[in-house]
């Protein structure tokens, strides 16, 4: 089941309205796991929105400090600050009109260990902001922080719905995942229905590339992501206790201390506590 409840409009019409900048009188909240994910998945869409609220779940700096050192920083804190500056610069280059630019400050690769906390903090943001829509990651096993962010947004939405508060439209942007041994970027796993493609002209693609270029510390990774189009779809009603796809998850290929089995165990425990709290 997909979560889209604007009864007077199809999802395609809703997205067309967003691209025209006229579909909402409330801000659109983008919840991204790391600084740069928002540009990868929704950089050009952000440019066209009247008001954007941006929330990063992590600071983009792993605890072990290896990424910081390889990027030329003496500490992970300096690296995290640099990534935040890059994210702000990308928004400025794109002319994105922000009403919020915040981070929850969770270390990179640690969001899965704090699912309950992150869910509750996002729920508080939803209650305070009352966004028209929330754009976030799909649950695809690409990165544990991406999956944790999808979990938290989905369950924060459930909390809003249970309290009979104004629940926003839930929209997914593309990230990346493993498909038959290949890394797939810019497309969804075929598990949530039809996605809505947004193809952009040469000027828009060049603008998005300039936004991506602002993330200087991430260029080795970002050069492989397409700037030509973006895809969106209503967020499916995921079962976070089941694997997003058969076979090896992309993040299981790395020594990050997280497996799919462990991630799902953490998700099940968090769901149990959330359900008990809402009973």
Short mmCIF file of C-alpha atoms in Angstrom, two decimals:
data_model
loop_
_atom_site.label_atom_id
_atom_site.label_comp_id
_atom_site.label_asym_id
_atom_site.label_seq_id
_atom_site.Cartn_x
_atom_site.Cartn_y
_atom_site.Cartn_z
CA UNK A 1 0.00 0.00 0.00
CA UNK A 2 1.25 3.46 -0.86
CA UNK A 3 0.71 6.39 1.45
CA UNK A 4 -0.94 9.14 -0.58
CA UNK A 5 -4.17 10.57 0.73
CA UNK A 6 -4.87 13.72 -1.28
CA UNK A 7 -8.24 12.48 -2.51
CA UNK A 8 -8.75 15.32 -4.96
CA UNK A 9 -5.52 14.77 -6.84
CA UNK A 10 -3.41 11.99 -8.27
CA UNK A 11 0.20 11.74 -7.18
CA UNK A 12 1.35 12.82 -10.65
CA UNK A 13 -0.79 15.96 -10.42
CA UNK A 14 0.55 16.64 -6.94
CA UNK A 15 4.13 16.38 -8.21
CA UNK A 16 3.39 18.61 -11.20
CA UNK A 17 2.06 21.18 -8.77
CA UNK A 18 5.21 20.95 -6.66
CA UNK A 19 7.40 21.44 -9.73
CA UNK A 20 5.40 24.53 -10.66
CA UNK A 21 5.85 25.83 -7.13
CA UNK A 22 2.13 26.16 -6.58
CA UNK A 23 0.93 22.93 -4.96
CA UNK A 24 1.49 23.91 -1.37
CA UNK A 25 0.98 26.76 1.07
CA UNK A 26 3.01 24.90 3.70
CA UNK A 27 6.73 24.11 3.56
CA UNK A 28 7.98 20.84 2.13
CA UNK A 29 10.24 19.03 4.58
CA UNK A 30 13.16 17.04 3.22
CA UNK A 31 14.59 14.55 5.70
CA UNK A 32 17.97 13.31 4.49
CA UNK A 33 20.33 10.91 6.19
CA UNK A 34 23.50 12.80 5.26
CA UNK A 35 24.45 16.24 3.95
CA UNK A 36 24.36 15.83 0.12
CA UNK A 37 21.56 13.21 -0.02
CA UNK A 38 19.01 15.97 -0.54
CA UNK A 39 20.80 17.26 -3.63
CA UNK A 40 21.27 13.76 -5.06
CA UNK A 41 17.59 12.91 -4.68
CA UNK A 42 15.77 16.22 -4.93
CA UNK A 43 18.19 19.01 -5.81
CA UNK A 44 16.23 20.46 -8.71
CA UNK A 45 12.88 19.95 -7.02
CA UNK A 46 14.12 21.96 -4.02
CA UNK A 47 14.96 24.86 -6.31
CA UNK A 48 11.37 25.00 -7.54
CA UNK A 49 9.63 24.79 -4.18
CA UNK A 50 8.34 27.99 -2.53
CA UNK A 51 9.65 26.95 0.90
CA UNK A 52 11.93 24.10 1.93
CA UNK A 53 12.70 22.80 5.40
CA UNK A 54 15.81 20.60 5.46
CA UNK A 55 16.58 18.16 8.25
CA UNK A 56 19.72 16.02 8.26
CA UNK A 57 19.58 13.00 10.53
CA UNK A 58 23.36 12.55 10.73
CA UNK A 59 26.26 14.96 10.62
CA UNK A 60 27.90 12.96 7.82
CA UNK A 61 31.00 12.08 9.87
CA UNK A 62 31.61 8.46 10.99
CA UNK A 63 32.90 7.91 14.52
CA UNK A 64 36.09 6.13 13.44
CA UNK A 65 37.45 9.32 11.86
CA UNK A 66 38.80 7.56 8.76
CA UNK A 67 36.71 9.61 6.34
CA UNK A 68 37.75 12.80 8.13
CA UNK A 69 41.44 11.96 7.86
CA UNK A 70 41.21 10.95 4.20
CA UNK A 71 39.48 14.27 3.46
CA UNK A 72 42.30 16.19 5.20
CA UNK A 73 40.64 17.00 8.52
CA UNK A 74 42.22 16.48 11.93
CA UNK A 75 38.98 15.45 13.64
CA UNK A 76 35.57 14.07 12.77
CA UNK A 77 34.02 17.24 14.27
CA UNK A 78 35.88 19.43 11.75
CA UNK A 79 34.76 17.09 8.99
CA UNK A 80 31.14 17.30 10.15
CA UNK A 81 31.32 21.11 10.17
CA UNK A 82 32.76 21.10 6.65
CA UNK A 83 29.95 18.87 5.40
CA UNK A 84 27.38 21.23 6.94
CA UNK A 85 29.02 24.21 5.23
CA UNK A 86 28.96 22.34 1.92
CA UNK A 87 25.24 21.62 2.32
CA UNK A 88 24.51 25.28 3.05
CA UNK A 89 26.58 26.36 0.05
CA UNK A 90 24.70 23.98 -2.25
CA UNK A 91 21.38 25.46 -1.15
CA UNK A 92 22.70 28.97 -1.76
CA UNK A 93 24.02 28.06 -5.23
CA UNK A 94 20.61 26.65 -6.13
CA UNK A 95 18.76 29.61 -4.68
CA UNK A 96 16.74 27.27 -2.43
CA UNK A 97 14.41 29.17 -0.11
CA UNK A 98 14.78 27.50 3.30
CA UNK A 99 12.65 28.04 6.39
CA UNK A 100 14.65 25.48 8.37
CA UNK A 101 18.17 24.07 8.09
CA UNK A 102 18.81 21.65 10.95
CA UNK A 103 20.64 18.48 11.86
CA UNK A 104 19.87 15.92 14.53
CA UNK A 105 23.64 15.48 14.87
CA UNK A 106 23.72 11.68 14.90
CA UNK A 107 27.14 10.37 13.79
CA UNK A 108 27.28 8.83 10.33
CA UNK A 109 26.50 5.06 10.34
CA UNK A 110 24.92 5.28 13.82
CA UNK A 111 21.28 6.13 13.02
CA UNK A 112 20.20 2.49 13.15
CA UNK A 113 21.19 2.37 16.82
CA UNK A 114 18.95 5.33 17.68
CA UNK A 115 15.74 4.57 15.80
CA UNK A 116 13.39 5.37 18.67
CA UNK A 117 15.05 8.68 19.48
CA UNK A 118 15.19 9.77 15.84
CA UNK A 119 11.54 8.84 15.26
CA UNK A 120 10.40 10.90 18.22
CA UNK A 121 12.53 13.88 17.26
CA UNK A 122 11.20 13.84 13.70
CA UNK A 123 7.66 13.57 15.07
CA UNK A 124 8.26 16.77 17.05
CA UNK A 125 9.47 18.51 13.90
CA UNK A 126 6.35 17.39 12.03
CA UNK A 127 4.12 18.69 14.81
CA UNK A 128 5.86 22.07 14.92
CA UNK A 129 6.24 22.59 11.18
CA UNK A 130 3.08 20.90 9.82
CA UNK A 131 4.65 20.46 6.37
CA UNK A 132 2.56 19.85 3.28
CA UNK A 133 4.81 16.95 2.30
CA UNK A 134 7.89 15.08 3.52
CA UNK A 135 10.47 13.82 1.05
CA UNK A 136 12.88 11.18 2.30
CA UNK A 137 14.76 7.96 1.49
CA UNK A 138 13.30 4.63 0.42
CA UNK A 139 13.92 1.44 2.40
CA UNK A 140 16.33 -0.34 0.06
CA UNK A 141 19.36 -1.60 1.97
CA UNK A 142 21.68 0.91 0.32
CA UNK A 143 22.94 2.54 3.51
CA UNK A 144 21.80 1.73 7.06
CA UNK A 145 21.34 5.45 7.77
CA UNK A 146 19.05 5.76 4.73
CA UNK A 147 16.93 2.86 5.97
CA UNK A 148 16.89 4.28 9.50
CA UNK A 149 15.70 7.62 8.14
CA UNK A 150 12.92 5.93 6.16
CA UNK A 151 11.89 4.03 9.30
CA UNK A 152 11.85 7.16 11.43
CA UNK A 153 9.89 9.28 8.96
CA UNK A 154 7.31 6.55 8.35
CA UNK A 155 6.75 5.96 12.05
CA UNK A 156 6.74 9.65 12.94
CA UNK A 157 3.96 9.97 10.34
CA UNK A 158 2.12 7.13 12.07
CA UNK A 159 2.37 8.98 15.37
CA UNK A 160 0.89 12.10 13.76
CA UNK A 161 -1.91 10.07 12.20
CA UNK A 162 -2.69 8.30 15.49
CA UNK A 163 -2.96 11.64 17.27
CA UNK A 164 -5.28 12.93 14.54
CA UNK A 165 -2.80 15.65 13.67
CA UNK A 166 -2.39 16.93 10.13
CA UNK A 167 -0.30 14.22 8.46
CA UNK A 168 1.79 15.26 5.45
CA UNK A 169 2.09 13.52 2.10
CA UNK A 170 4.99 11.04 2.28
CA UNK A 171 7.23 11.04 -0.80
CA UNK A 172 10.38 9.10 -1.57
CA UNK A 173 13.38 10.32 -3.54
CA UNK A 174 15.87 7.90 -5.04
CA UNK A 175 19.08 6.84 -3.30
CA UNK A 176 20.96 3.67 -4.28
CA UNK A 177 20.78 -0.08 -3.75
CA UNK A 178 22.23 -3.40 -4.83
CA UNK A 179 20.44 -5.16 -7.68
CA UNK A 180 21.84 -8.50 -8.83
CA UNK A 181 25.34 -7.50 -7.81
CA UNK A 182 25.21 -4.05 -9.43
CA UNK A 183 24.93 -0.70 -7.68
CA UNK A 184 21.79 1.06 -8.96
CA UNK A 185 21.59 4.84 -8.60
CA UNK A 186 18.69 7.14 -9.43
CA UNK A 187 16.00 4.45 -9.53
CA UNK A 188 13.82 2.59 -7.04
CA UNK A 189 13.54 -1.06 -6.17
CA UNK A 190 10.45 -2.40 -7.98
CA UNK A 191 8.44 -2.81 -4.77
CA UNK A 192 6.41 0.34 -4.37
CA UNK A 193 4.46 0.94 -7.53
CA UNK A 194 5.06 3.45 -10.31
CA UNK A 195 7.48 6.30 -9.76
CA UNK A 196 7.11 9.78 -11.22
CA UNK A 197 10.11 10.89 -13.30
CA UNK A 198 11.21 14.52 -13.50
CA UNK A 199 13.47 15.22 -16.47
CA UNK A 200 15.18 18.61 -16.58
CA UNK A 201 16.61 20.83 -19.30
CA UNK A 202 20.27 21.63 -19.83
CA UNK A 203 20.22 24.71 -17.58
CA UNK A 204 18.56 22.81 -14.73
CA UNK A 205 21.03 19.94 -15.04
CA UNK A 206 23.94 22.38 -14.95
CA UNK A 207 22.50 24.03 -11.85
CA UNK A 208 22.12 20.71 -10.08
CA UNK A 209 25.69 19.80 -11.02
CA UNK A 210 26.89 23.05 -9.45
CA UNK A 211 25.00 22.12 -6.29
CA UNK A 212 26.63 18.69 -6.27
CA UNK A 213 30.03 20.31 -6.84
CA UNK A 214 29.61 22.27 -3.60
CA UNK A 215 30.08 18.98 -1.72
CA UNK A 216 33.82 19.01 -2.28
CA UNK A 217 34.56 16.33 0.32
CA UNK A 218 32.23 13.87 -1.44
CA UNK A 219 33.31 14.26 -5.05
CA UNK A 220 34.75 10.77 -5.42
CA UNK A 221 31.30 9.36 -4.62
CA UNK A 222 29.12 12.00 -6.25
CA UNK A 223 30.70 11.87 -9.69
CA UNK A 224 28.82 8.61 -10.33
CA UNK A 225 25.36 10.06 -9.57
CA UNK A 226 23.30 11.38 -12.49
CA UNK A 227 22.22 15.02 -12.56
CA UNK A 228 19.89 14.60 -15.53
CA UNK A 229 16.68 13.57 -13.75
CA UNK A 230 15.00 12.84 -10.43
CA UNK A 231 12.34 10.29 -9.51
CA UNK A 232 9.70 10.36 -6.79
CA UNK A 233 6.93 8.08 -5.59
CA UNK A 234 4.53 7.80 -2.66
CA UNK A 235 6.19 6.02 0.24
CA UNK A 236 5.04 2.38 0.43
CA UNK A 237 3.79 0.99 3.73
CA UNK A 238 7.01 -0.90 4.43
CA UNK A 239 7.42 -3.87 6.71
CA UNK A 240 10.73 -2.89 8.27
CA UNK A 241 11.10 -6.31 9.88
CA UNK A 242 11.58 -7.90 6.45
CA UNK A 243 14.54 -7.49 4.10
CA UNK A 244 14.00 -4.87 1.38
CA UNK A 245 15.18 -7.35 -1.25
CA UNK A 246 16.61 -10.83 -1.54
CA UNK A 247 20.36 -11.37 -1.45
CA UNK A 248 23.14 -9.16 -0.16
CA UNK A 249 22.29 -5.59 0.84
CA UNK A 250 24.67 -2.96 -0.46
CA UNK A 251 25.85 -1.88 2.99
CA UNK A 252 26.62 -5.48 3.91
CA UNK A 253 29.54 -5.25 1.47
CA UNK A 254 31.33 -2.90 3.88
CA UNK A 255 32.75 -3.32 7.37
CA UNK A 256 30.37 -0.88 9.03
CA UNK A 257 29.31 -3.15 11.89
CA UNK A 258 25.81 -3.53 10.50
CA UNK A 259 24.05 -6.38 8.73
CA UNK A 260 20.52 -6.61 7.42
CA UNK A 261 19.63 -9.14 10.12
CA UNK A 262 20.90 -6.87 12.88
CA UNK A 263 19.19 -3.82 11.35
CA UNK A 264 15.84 -5.62 11.25
CA UNK A 265 16.27 -6.78 14.85
CA UNK A 266 16.83 -3.14 15.90
CA UNK A 267 13.79 -2.07 13.86
CA UNK A 268 11.58 -4.73 15.46
CA UNK A 269 12.66 -3.64 18.94
CA UNK A 270 11.96 0.01 18.17
CA UNK A 271 8.57 -0.82 16.66
CA UNK A 272 7.62 -2.77 19.77
CA UNK A 273 8.43 0.21 21.99
CA UNK A 274 6.59 2.63 19.71
CA UNK A 275 3.50 0.44 19.66
CA UNK A 276 3.57 0.08 23.45
CA UNK A 277 3.87 3.85 23.86
CA UNK A 278 0.95 4.48 21.51
CA UNK A 279 -1.31 1.78 22.94
#
